[in-house]
């Protein structure tokens, strides 16, 4: 997928664990893991909003488009 | 979109190839059968009823005629006796093995010498030799019930099959007349459903009996497997597991079974037209009842196939939905 999820980078910068973030955002650790490993097909605006709020960042810090060609 | 594992499997490709091969063979055989049927339609197949035509019947009656002047009780007992003799002459069915597209059976025909007196009826089953036949399903003796002069009469005399039918003859002038003709057949006919019986040897009969039993076993087990899969799917749905890979796999297998089986049966039934080509004459017609039965099976197969497509789509949507965070 040309969209790269940089959630792990942001989590490392903020020094926050997966379980803690999932607790704060209000989604299961399994779903957050799907997003972190790049298996997710889509992300809800509400989830993105909560993640950005908790990590104090912009959506562009989490999602990145890479030209595969 | 990423393809799911079951779509990629070699099995699916193999089945698709088989289905396409069967469909193509089905169309080719159908065309051949239709062509042969058209070329066999001679002038004798004209069945237009000419109300002004006269009837020419110079043949002897098949069975002994009873004078109507006899007292009723005597007439009735004599008639029953003659009917019984006729049924023995036409053949007593002994053993039969059926499959969805054909079968084999053995028949004992009473020869004239076997039935001299009514007391010999009991001895008949022991004395009369057995003849063996292949039941050619999907084809039957032509019925002529709407004819002005009566139905075609099939009968066996001394183990030889005959048919008596009215044929429209026209003279040089405008006058035309119906003539009762007796035609010797090289095949026999089932007395109930008029299915065509092809004579076979005892060794072929014994071999076919076992082969047909095995085919019947496979056919019945395939449908039992379908039924068990249906119960398993219902059980899964009741547990809340609707769009899961197991359900889709079972629906795919059930749709293959329920579509391929009637197609294969029709293919075999139509192939009989070519295999037993030498036996066919214009007295044999297609038995549409059997094709209606196959059509029902095929429709159920298509319904399962539609269900399979719906579940497959549901499975993809479910998977996508599961991966939405």
PDB file of N, CA and C in Angstrom, chain B residues 49-136:
ATOM      1  N   UNK B  49     -54.876 -35.088 -38.070  1.00  0.00           N
ATOM      2  CA  UNK B  49     -56.093 -35.903 -38.065  1.00  0.00           C
ATOM      3  C   UNK B  49     -57.007 -35.466 -39.205  1.00  0.00           C
ATOM      4  N   UNK B  50     -57.325 -36.400 -40.030  1.00  0.00           N
ATOM      5  CA  UNK B  50     -58.228 -36.106 -41.147  1.00  0.00           C
ATOM      6  C   UNK B  50     -59.564 -36.734 -40.792  1.00  0.00           C
ATOM      7  N   UNK B  51     -60.508 -35.898 -40.460  1.00  0.00           N
ATOM      8  CA  UNK B  51     -61.771 -36.420 -39.940  1.00  0.00           C
ATOM      9  C   UNK B  51     -62.540 -37.215 -41.005  1.00  0.00           C
ATOM     10  N   UNK B  52     -62.312 -36.872 -42.248  1.00  0.00           N
ATOM     11  CA  UNK B  52     -63.074 -37.548 -43.296  1.00  0.00           C
ATOM     12  C   UNK B  52     -62.421 -38.868 -43.707  1.00  0.00           C
ATOM     13  N   UNK B  53     -61.196 -39.135 -43.170  1.00  0.00           N
ATOM     14  CA  UNK B  53     -60.473 -40.319 -43.604  1.00  0.00           C
ATOM     15  C   UNK B  53     -61.108 -41.582 -43.052  1.00  0.00           C
ATOM     16  N   UNK B  54     -60.979 -42.640 -43.802  1.00  0.00           N
ATOM     17  CA  UNK B  54     -61.500 -43.911 -43.335  1.00  0.00           C
ATOM     18  C   UNK B  54     -60.385 -44.697 -42.660  1.00  0.00           C
ATOM     19  N   UNK B  55     -60.743 -45.800 -42.040  1.00  0.00           N
ATOM     20  CA  UNK B  55     -59.753 -46.585 -41.310  1.00  0.00           C
ATOM     21  C   UNK B  55     -59.663 -47.975 -41.915  1.00  0.00           C
ATOM     22  N   UNK B  56     -58.415 -48.386 -42.168  1.00  0.00           N
ATOM     23  CA  UNK B  56     -58.200 -49.675 -42.796  1.00  0.00           C
ATOM     24  C   UNK B  56     -57.505 -50.593 -41.801  1.00  0.00           C
ATOM     25  N   UNK B  57     -58.219 -51.588 -41.296  1.00  0.00           N
ATOM     26  CA  UNK B  57     -57.639 -52.482 -40.308  1.00  0.00           C
ATOM     27  C   UNK B  57     -57.822 -53.916 -40.772  1.00  0.00           C
ATOM     28  N   UNK B  58     -56.732 -54.513 -41.243  1.00  0.00           N
ATOM     29  CA  UNK B  58     -56.820 -55.888 -41.749  1.00  0.00           C
ATOM     30  C   UNK B  58     -56.036 -56.866 -40.885  1.00  0.00           C
ATOM     31  N   UNK B  59     -55.517 -56.355 -39.734  1.00  0.00           N
ATOM     32  CA  UNK B  59     -54.682 -57.225 -38.896  1.00  0.00           C
ATOM     33  C   UNK B  59     -55.534 -58.066 -37.953  1.00  0.00           C
ATOM     34  N   UNK B  60     -54.957 -59.198 -37.601  1.00  0.00           N
ATOM     35  CA  UNK B  60     -55.636 -60.083 -36.633  1.00  0.00           C
ATOM     36  C   UNK B  60     -55.592 -59.427 -35.262  1.00  0.00           C
ATOM     37  N   UNK B  61     -56.580 -59.672 -34.385  1.00  0.00           N
ATOM     38  CA  UNK B  61     -56.476 -59.114 -33.022  1.00  0.00           C
ATOM     39  C   UNK B  61     -55.285 -59.722 -32.279  1.00  0.00           C
ATOM     40  N   UNK B  62     -54.685 -58.925 -31.379  1.00  0.00           N
ATOM     41  CA  UNK B  62     -53.479 -59.392 -30.667  1.00  0.00           C
ATOM     42  C   UNK B  62     -53.812 -60.592 -29.794  1.00  0.00           C
ATOM     43  N   UNK B  63     -54.879 -60.467 -29.052  1.00  0.00           N
ATOM     44  CA  UNK B  63     -55.279 -61.571 -28.168  1.00  0.00           C
ATOM     45  C   UNK B  63     -56.622 -62.132 -28.630  1.00  0.00           C
ATOM     46  N   UNK B  64     -56.908 -63.267 -28.062  1.00  0.00           N
ATOM     47  CA  UNK B  64     -58.157 -63.959 -28.379  1.00  0.00           C
ATOM     48  C   UNK B  64     -59.358 -63.053 -28.071  1.00  0.00           C
ATOM     49  N   UNK B  65     -60.300 -62.982 -28.970  1.00  0.00           N
ATOM     50  CA  UNK B  65     -61.466 -62.124 -28.732  1.00  0.00           C
ATOM     51  C   UNK B  65     -62.564 -62.919 -28.030  1.00  0.00           C
ATOM     52  N   UNK B  66     -63.249 -62.272 -27.122  1.00  0.00           N
ATOM     53  CA  UNK B  66     -64.301 -62.975 -26.368  1.00  0.00           C
ATOM     54  C   UNK B  66     -65.657 -62.550 -26.938  1.00  0.00           C
ATOM     55  N   UNK B  67     -66.498 -63.511 -27.226  1.00  0.00           N
ATOM     56  CA  UNK B  67     -67.815 -63.130 -27.745  1.00  0.00           C
ATOM     57  C   UNK B  67     -68.635 -62.389 -26.677  1.00  0.00           C
ATOM     58  N   UNK B  68     -69.232 -61.299 -27.054  1.00  0.00           N
ATOM     59  CA  UNK B  68     -69.974 -60.476 -26.081  1.00  0.00           C
ATOM     60  C   UNK B  68     -71.284 -61.136 -25.648  1.00  0.00           C
ATOM     61  N   UNK B  69     -71.645 -62.222 -26.352  1.00  0.00           N
ATOM     62  CA  UNK B  69     -72.909 -62.888 -26.018  1.00  0.00           C
ATOM     63  C   UNK B  69     -72.802 -63.727 -24.743  1.00  0.00           C
ATOM     64  N   UNK B  70     -71.579 -63.926 -24.235  1.00  0.00           N
ATOM     65  CA  UNK B  70     -71.403 -64.754 -23.030  1.00  0.00           C
ATOM     66  C   UNK B  70     -72.012 -64.077 -21.802  1.00  0.00           C
ATOM     67  N   UNK B  71     -72.414 -64.877 -20.802  1.00  0.00           N
ATOM     68  CA  UNK B  71     -72.893 -64.273 -19.551  1.00  0.00           C
ATOM     69  C   UNK B  71     -71.779 -63.460 -18.889  1.00  0.00           C
ATOM     70  N   UNK B  72     -72.188 -62.421 -18.101  1.00  0.00           N
ATOM     71  CA  UNK B  72     -71.217 -61.451 -17.589  1.00  0.00           C
ATOM     72  C   UNK B  72     -70.094 -62.103 -16.774  1.00  0.00           C
ATOM     73  N   UNK B  73     -70.473 -63.012 -15.817  1.00  0.00           N
ATOM     74  CA  UNK B  73     -69.466 -63.638 -14.952  1.00  0.00           C
ATOM     75  C   UNK B  73     -68.439 -64.411 -15.758  1.00  0.00           C
ATOM     76  N   UNK B  74     -68.915 -65.140 -16.736  1.00  0.00           N
ATOM     77  CA  UNK B  74     -68.027 -65.954 -17.563  1.00  0.00           C
ATOM     78  C   UNK B  74     -67.137 -65.047 -18.422  1.00  0.00           C
ATOM     79  N   UNK B  75     -67.771 -63.990 -18.946  1.00  0.00           N
ATOM     80  CA  UNK B  75     -67.037 -63.019 -19.778  1.00  0.00           C
ATOM     81  C   UNK B  75     -65.913 -62.389 -18.965  1.00  0.00           C
ATOM     82  N   UNK B  76     -66.247 -62.002 -17.703  1.00  0.00           N
ATOM     83  CA  UNK B  76     -65.289 -61.320 -16.829  1.00  0.00           C
ATOM     84  C   UNK B  76     -64.110 -62.233 -16.500  1.00  0.00           C
ATOM     85  N   UNK B  77     -64.430 -63.507 -16.160  1.00  0.00           N
ATOM     86  CA  UNK B  77     -63.347 -64.434 -15.771  1.00  0.00           C
ATOM     87  C   UNK B  77     -62.459 -64.733 -16.981  1.00  0.00           C
ATOM     88  N   UNK B  78     -63.067 -64.876 -18.148  1.00  0.00           N
ATOM     89  CA  UNK B  78     -62.296 -65.140 -19.378  1.00  0.00           C
ATOM     90  C   UNK B  78     -61.411 -63.940 -19.728  1.00  0.00           C
ATOM     91  N   UNK B  79     -61.996 -62.736 -19.536  1.00  0.00           N
ATOM     92  CA  UNK B  79     -61.271 -61.484 -19.839  1.00  0.00           C
ATOM     93  C   UNK B  79     -60.065 -61.345 -18.903  1.00  0.00           C
ATOM     94  N   UNK B  80     -60.286 -61.625 -17.592  1.00  0.00           N
ATOM     95  CA  UNK B  80     -59.194 -61.551 -16.614  1.00  0.00           C
ATOM     96  C   UNK B  80     -58.074 -62.518 -16.973  1.00  0.00           C
ATOM     97  N   UNK B  81     -58.491 -63.727 -17.370  1.00  0.00           N
ATOM     98  CA  UNK B  81     -57.514 -64.745 -17.722  1.00  0.00           C
ATOM     99  C   UNK B  81     -56.687 -64.313 -18.930  1.00  0.00           C
ATOM    100  N   UNK B  82     -57.348 -63.749 -19.927  1.00  0.00           N
ATOM    101  CA  UNK B  82     -56.644 -63.299 -21.145  1.00  0.00           C
ATOM    102  C   UNK B  82     -55.716 -62.124 -20.813  1.00  0.00           C
ATOM    103  N   UNK B  83     -56.209 -61.226 -19.947  1.00  0.00           N
ATOM    104  CA  UNK B  83     -55.371 -60.079 -19.546  1.00  0.00           C
ATOM    105  C   UNK B  83     -54.129 -60.541 -18.795  1.00  0.00           C
ATOM    106  N   UNK B  84     -54.332 -61.571 -17.955  1.00  0.00           N
ATOM    107  CA  UNK B  84     -53.202 -62.112 -17.187  1.00  0.00           C
ATOM    108  C   UNK B  84     -52.161 -62.731 -18.124  1.00  0.00           C
ATOM    109  N   UNK B  85     -52.657 -63.488 -19.074  1.00  0.00           N
ATOM    110  CA  UNK B  85     -51.756 -64.118 -20.058  1.00  0.00           C
ATOM    111  C   UNK B  85     -51.013 -63.028 -20.837  1.00  0.00           C
ATOM    112  N   UNK B  86     -51.752 -61.960 -21.191  1.00  0.00           N
ATOM    113  CA  UNK B  86     -51.131 -60.866 -21.947  1.00  0.00           C
ATOM    114  C   UNK B  86     -50.012 -60.204 -21.132  1.00  0.00           C
ATOM    115  N   UNK B  87     -50.294 -60.001 -19.827  1.00  0.00           N
ATOM    116  CA  UNK B  87     -49.267 -59.350 -18.987  1.00  0.00           C
ATOM    117  C   UNK B  87     -48.042 -60.251 -18.848  1.00  0.00           C
ATOM    118  N   UNK B  88     -48.269 -61.585 -18.801  1.00  0.00           N
ATOM    119  CA  UNK B  88     -47.124 -62.506 -18.715  1.00  0.00           C
ATOM    120  C   UNK B  88     -46.341 -62.513 -20.027  1.00  0.00           C
ATOM    121  N   UNK B  89     -47.086 -62.435 -21.129  1.00  0.00           N
ATOM    122  CA  UNK B  89     -46.414 -62.409 -22.436  1.00  0.00           C
ATOM    123  C   UNK B  89     -45.615 -61.120 -22.613  1.00  0.00           C
ATOM    124  N   UNK B  90     -46.188 -60.014 -22.127  1.00  0.00           N
ATOM    125  CA  UNK B  90     -45.494 -58.714 -22.224  1.00  0.00           C
ATOM    126  C   UNK B  90     -44.279 -58.648 -21.305  1.00  0.00           C
ATOM    127  N   UNK B  91     -44.230 -59.556 -20.329  1.00  0.00           N
ATOM    128  CA  UNK B  91     -43.047 -59.645 -19.482  1.00  0.00           C
ATOM    129  C   UNK B  91     -43.315 -59.279 -18.045  1.00  0.00           C
ATOM    130  N   UNK B  92     -42.811 -60.127 -17.162  1.00  0.00           N
ATOM    131  CA  UNK B  92     -42.909 -59.862 -15.728  1.00  0.00           C
ATOM    132  C   UNK B  92     -41.553 -59.357 -15.257  1.00  0.00           C
ATOM    133  N   UNK B  93     -41.568 -58.166 -14.682  1.00  0.00           N
ATOM    134  CA  UNK B  93     -40.312 -57.574 -14.221  1.00  0.00           C
ATOM    135  C   UNK B  93     -39.804 -58.316 -12.990  1.00  0.00           C
ATOM    136  N   UNK B  94     -38.545 -58.685 -12.979  1.00  0.00           N
ATOM    137  CA  UNK B  94     -37.990 -59.441 -11.858  1.00  0.00           C
ATOM    138  C   UNK B  94     -37.098 -58.594 -10.961  1.00  0.00           C
ATOM    139  N   UNK B  95     -36.040 -58.036 -11.514  1.00  0.00           N
ATOM    140  CA  UNK B  95     -35.152 -57.248 -10.664  1.00  0.00           C
ATOM    141  C   UNK B  95     -34.678 -56.031 -11.436  1.00  0.00           C
ATOM    142  N   UNK B  96     -34.601 -54.906 -10.767  1.00  0.00           N
ATOM    143  CA  UNK B  96     -34.182 -53.689 -11.462  1.00  0.00           C
ATOM    144  C   UNK B  96     -33.259 -52.869 -10.575  1.00  0.00           C
ATOM    145  N   UNK B  97     -32.278 -52.252 -11.212  1.00  0.00           N
ATOM    146  CA  UNK B  97     -31.394 -51.311 -10.522  1.00  0.00           C
ATOM    147  C   UNK B  97     -31.480 -49.995 -11.295  1.00  0.00           C
ATOM    148  N   UNK B  98     -31.836 -48.919 -10.596  1.00  0.00           N
ATOM    149  CA  UNK B  98     -32.029 -47.636 -11.265  1.00  0.00           C
ATOM    150  C   UNK B  98     -30.943 -46.649 -10.862  1.00  0.00           C
ATOM    151  N   UNK B  99     -30.711 -45.722 -11.753  1.00  0.00           N
ATOM    152  CA  UNK B  99     -29.835 -44.585 -11.437  1.00  0.00           C
ATOM    153  C   UNK B  99     -30.525 -43.360 -12.035  1.00  0.00           C
ATOM    154  N   UNK B 100     -30.036 -42.147 -11.797  1.00  0.00           N
ATOM    155  CA  UNK B 100     -30.751 -40.982 -12.334  1.00  0.00           C
ATOM    156  C   UNK B 100     -30.780 -40.921 -13.862  1.00  0.00           C
ATOM    157  N   UNK B 101     -29.921 -41.665 -14.530  1.00  0.00           N
ATOM    158  CA  UNK B 101     -29.893 -41.561 -16.001  1.00  0.00           C
ATOM    159  C   UNK B 101     -30.136 -42.893 -16.701  1.00  0.00           C
ATOM    160  N   UNK B 102     -30.238 -43.972 -15.987  1.00  0.00           N
ATOM    161  CA  UNK B 102     -30.447 -45.269 -16.648  1.00  0.00           C
ATOM    162  C   UNK B 102     -30.551 -46.358 -15.610  1.00  0.00           C
ATOM    163  N   UNK B 103     -30.650 -47.571 -16.089  1.00  0.00           N
ATOM    164  CA  UNK B 103     -30.746 -48.681 -15.152  1.00  0.00           C
ATOM    165  C   UNK B 103     -30.707 -49.994 -15.895  1.00  0.00           C
ATOM    166  N   UNK B 104     -30.740 -51.068 -15.152  1.00  0.00           N
ATOM    167  CA  UNK B 104     -30.827 -52.387 -15.782  1.00  0.00           C
ATOM    168  C   UNK B 104     -31.954 -53.157 -15.112  1.00  0.00           C
ATOM    169  N   UNK B 105     -32.567 -54.054 -15.864  1.00  0.00           N
ATOM    170  CA  UNK B 105     -33.575 -54.906 -15.248  1.00  0.00           C
ATOM    171  C   UNK B 105     -33.676 -56.229 -15.974  1.00  0.00           C
ATOM    172  N   UNK B 106     -34.197 -57.212 -15.252  1.00  0.00           N
ATOM    173  CA  UNK B 106     -34.399 -58.518 -15.873  1.00  0.00           C
ATOM    174  C   UNK B 106     -35.901 -58.768 -15.952  1.00  0.00           C
ATOM    175  N   UNK B 107     -36.291 -59.364 -17.062  1.00  0.00           N
ATOM    176  CA  UNK B 107     -37.720 -59.623 -17.308  1.00  0.00           C
ATOM    177  C   UNK B 107     -37.882 -61.079 -17.746  1.00  0.00           C
ATOM    178  N   UNK B 108     -38.969 -61.682 -17.292  1.00  0.00           N
ATOM    179  CA  UNK B 108     -39.307 -63.019 -17.776  1.00  0.00           C
ATOM    180  C   UNK B 108     -40.478 -62.883 -18.745  1.00  0.00           C
ATOM    181  N   UNK B 109     -40.260 -63.343 -19.962  1.00  0.00           N
ATOM    182  CA  UNK B 109     -41.334 -63.309 -20.965  1.00  0.00           C
ATOM    183  C   UNK B 109     -41.942 -64.703 -21.075  1.00  0.00           C
ATOM    184  N   UNK B 110     -43.250 -64.737 -21.067  1.00  0.00           N
ATOM    185  CA  UNK B 110     -43.922 -66.013 -21.254  1.00  0.00           C
ATOM    186  C   UNK B 110     -44.064 -66.270 -22.753  1.00  0.00           C
ATOM    187  N   UNK B 111     -43.552 -67.404 -23.200  1.00  0.00           N
ATOM    188  CA  UNK B 111     -43.751 -67.798 -24.602  1.00  0.00           C
ATOM    189  C   UNK B 111     -45.130 -68.461 -24.694  1.00  0.00           C
ATOM    190  N   UNK B 112     -45.606 -68.595 -25.887  1.00  0.00           N
ATOM    191  CA  UNK B 112     -46.940 -69.184 -26.053  1.00  0.00           C
ATOM    192  C   UNK B 112     -47.020 -70.587 -25.473  1.00  0.00           C
ATOM    193  N   UNK B 113     -45.900 -71.325 -25.585  1.00  0.00           N
ATOM    194  CA  UNK B 113     -45.910 -72.703 -25.101  1.00  0.00           C
ATOM    195  C   UNK B 113     -45.932 -72.770 -23.558  1.00  0.00           C
ATOM    196  N   UNK B 114     -45.487 -71.684 -22.907  1.00  0.00           N
ATOM    197  CA  UNK B 114     -45.439 -71.672 -21.440  1.00  0.00           C
ATOM    198  C   UNK B 114     -46.839 -71.578 -20.836  1.00  0.00           C
ATOM    199  N   UNK B 115     -47.722 -70.891 -21.533  1.00  0.00           N
ATOM    200  CA  UNK B 115     -49.044 -70.667 -20.959  1.00  0.00           C
ATOM    201  C   UNK B 115     -50.073 -71.439 -21.789  1.00  0.00           C
ATOM    202  N   UNK B 116     -50.347 -72.610 -21.359  1.00  0.00           N
ATOM    203  CA  UNK B 116     -51.347 -73.417 -22.052  1.00  0.00           C
ATOM    204  C   UNK B 116     -52.622 -73.416 -21.226  1.00  0.00           C
ATOM    205  N   UNK B 117     -52.407 -73.437 -19.938  1.00  0.00           N
ATOM    206  CA  UNK B 117     -53.551 -73.540 -19.046  1.00  0.00           C
ATOM    207  C   UNK B 117     -53.337 -72.589 -17.870  1.00  0.00           C
ATOM    208  N   UNK B 118     -54.397 -72.165 -17.261  1.00  0.00           N
ATOM    209  CA  UNK B 118     -54.293 -71.211 -16.155  1.00  0.00           C
ATOM    210  C   UNK B 118     -53.485 -71.775 -14.984  1.00  0.00           C
ATOM    211  N   UNK B 119     -53.544 -73.097 -14.818  1.00  0.00           N
ATOM    212  CA  UNK B 119     -52.830 -73.714 -13.694  1.00  0.00           C
ATOM    213  C   UNK B 119     -51.318 -73.579 -13.849  1.00  0.00           C
ATOM    214  N   UNK B 120     -50.860 -73.256 -15.055  1.00  0.00           N
ATOM    215  CA  UNK B 120     -49.425 -73.120 -15.290  1.00  0.00           C
ATOM    216  C   UNK B 120     -48.879 -71.766 -14.859  1.00  0.00           C
ATOM    217  N   UNK B 121     -49.737 -70.846 -14.450  1.00  0.00           N
ATOM    218  CA  UNK B 121     -49.295 -69.502 -14.067  1.00  0.00           C
ATOM    219  C   UNK B 121     -48.248 -69.555 -12.957  1.00  0.00           C
ATOM    220  N   UNK B 122     -48.494 -70.473 -11.988  1.00  0.00           N
ATOM    221  CA  UNK B 122     -47.595 -70.544 -10.837  1.00  0.00           C
ATOM    222  C   UNK B 122     -46.216 -71.051 -11.238  1.00  0.00           C
ATOM    223  N   UNK B 123     -46.202 -71.877 -12.269  1.00  0.00           N
ATOM    224  CA  UNK B 123     -44.938 -72.446 -12.728  1.00  0.00           C
ATOM    225  C   UNK B 123     -44.132 -71.437 -13.541  1.00  0.00           C
ATOM    226  N   UNK B 124     -44.800 -70.372 -13.974  1.00  0.00           N
ATOM    227  CA  UNK B 124     -44.190 -69.432 -14.925  1.00  0.00           C
ATOM    228  C   UNK B 124     -42.874 -68.855 -14.411  1.00  0.00           C
ATOM    229  N   UNK B 125     -42.878 -68.388 -13.127  1.00  0.00           N
ATOM    230  CA  UNK B 125     -41.689 -67.709 -12.588  1.00  0.00           C
ATOM    231  C   UNK B 125     -40.488 -68.640 -12.530  1.00  0.00           C
ATOM    232  N   UNK B 126     -40.731 -69.946 -12.493  1.00  0.00           N
ATOM    233  CA  UNK B 126     -39.614 -70.896 -12.413  1.00  0.00           C
ATOM    234  C   UNK B 126     -39.132 -71.264 -13.825  1.00  0.00           C
ATOM    235  N   UNK B 127     -40.091 -71.464 -14.716  1.00  0.00           N
ATOM    236  CA  UNK B 127     -39.756 -72.012 -16.035  1.00  0.00           C
ATOM    237  C   UNK B 127     -39.238 -70.990 -17.029  1.00  0.00           C
ATOM    238  N   UNK B 128     -39.866 -69.818 -17.065  1.00  0.00           N
ATOM    239  CA  UNK B 128     -39.564 -68.881 -18.160  1.00  0.00           C
ATOM    240  C   UNK B 128     -38.134 -68.358 -18.059  1.00  0.00           C
ATOM    241  N   UNK B 129     -37.440 -68.297 -19.191  1.00  0.00           N
ATOM    242  CA  UNK B 129     -36.062 -67.788 -19.161  1.00  0.00           C
ATOM    243  C   UNK B 129     -36.056 -66.276 -18.925  1.00  0.00           C
ATOM    244  N   UNK B 130     -34.968 -65.777 -18.338  1.00  0.00           N
ATOM    245  CA  UNK B 130     -34.870 -64.343 -18.057  1.00  0.00           C
ATOM    246  C   UNK B 130     -34.177 -63.633 -19.209  1.00  0.00           C
ATOM    247  N   UNK B 131     -34.668 -62.443 -19.504  1.00  0.00           N
ATOM    248  CA  UNK B 131     -33.989 -61.582 -20.485  1.00  0.00           C
ATOM    249  C   UNK B 131     -33.504 -60.352 -19.734  1.00  0.00           C
ATOM    250  N   UNK B 132     -32.403 -59.792 -20.215  1.00  0.00           N
ATOM    251  CA  UNK B 132     -31.788 -58.674 -19.502  1.00  0.00           C
ATOM    252  C   UNK B 132     -31.809 -57.422 -20.363  1.00  0.00           C
ATOM    253  N   UNK B 133     -32.063 -56.290 -19.706  1.00  0.00           N
ATOM    254  CA  UNK B 133     -32.236 -55.037 -20.447  1.00  0.00           C
ATOM    255  C   UNK B 133     -31.536 -53.873 -19.782  1.00  0.00           C
ATOM    256  N   UNK B 134     -31.167 -52.915 -20.617  1.00  0.00           N
ATOM    257  CA  UNK B 134     -30.686 -51.638 -20.117  1.00  0.00           C
ATOM    258  C   UNK B 134     -31.845 -50.650 -20.240  1.00  0.00           C
ATOM    259  N   UNK B 135     -32.183 -49.957 -19.146  1.00  0.00           N
ATOM    260  CA  UNK B 135     -33.301 -49.004 -19.170  1.00  0.00           C
ATOM    261  C   UNK B 135     -32.762 -47.667 -19.675  1.00  0.00           C
ATOM    262  N   UNK B 136     -33.204 -47.278 -20.859  1.00  0.00           N
ATOM    263  CA  UNK B 136     -32.698 -46.042 -21.453  1.00  0.00           C
ATOM    264  C   UNK B 136     -33.600 -44.878 -21.025  1.00  0.00           C
TER     265      UNK B 136
END
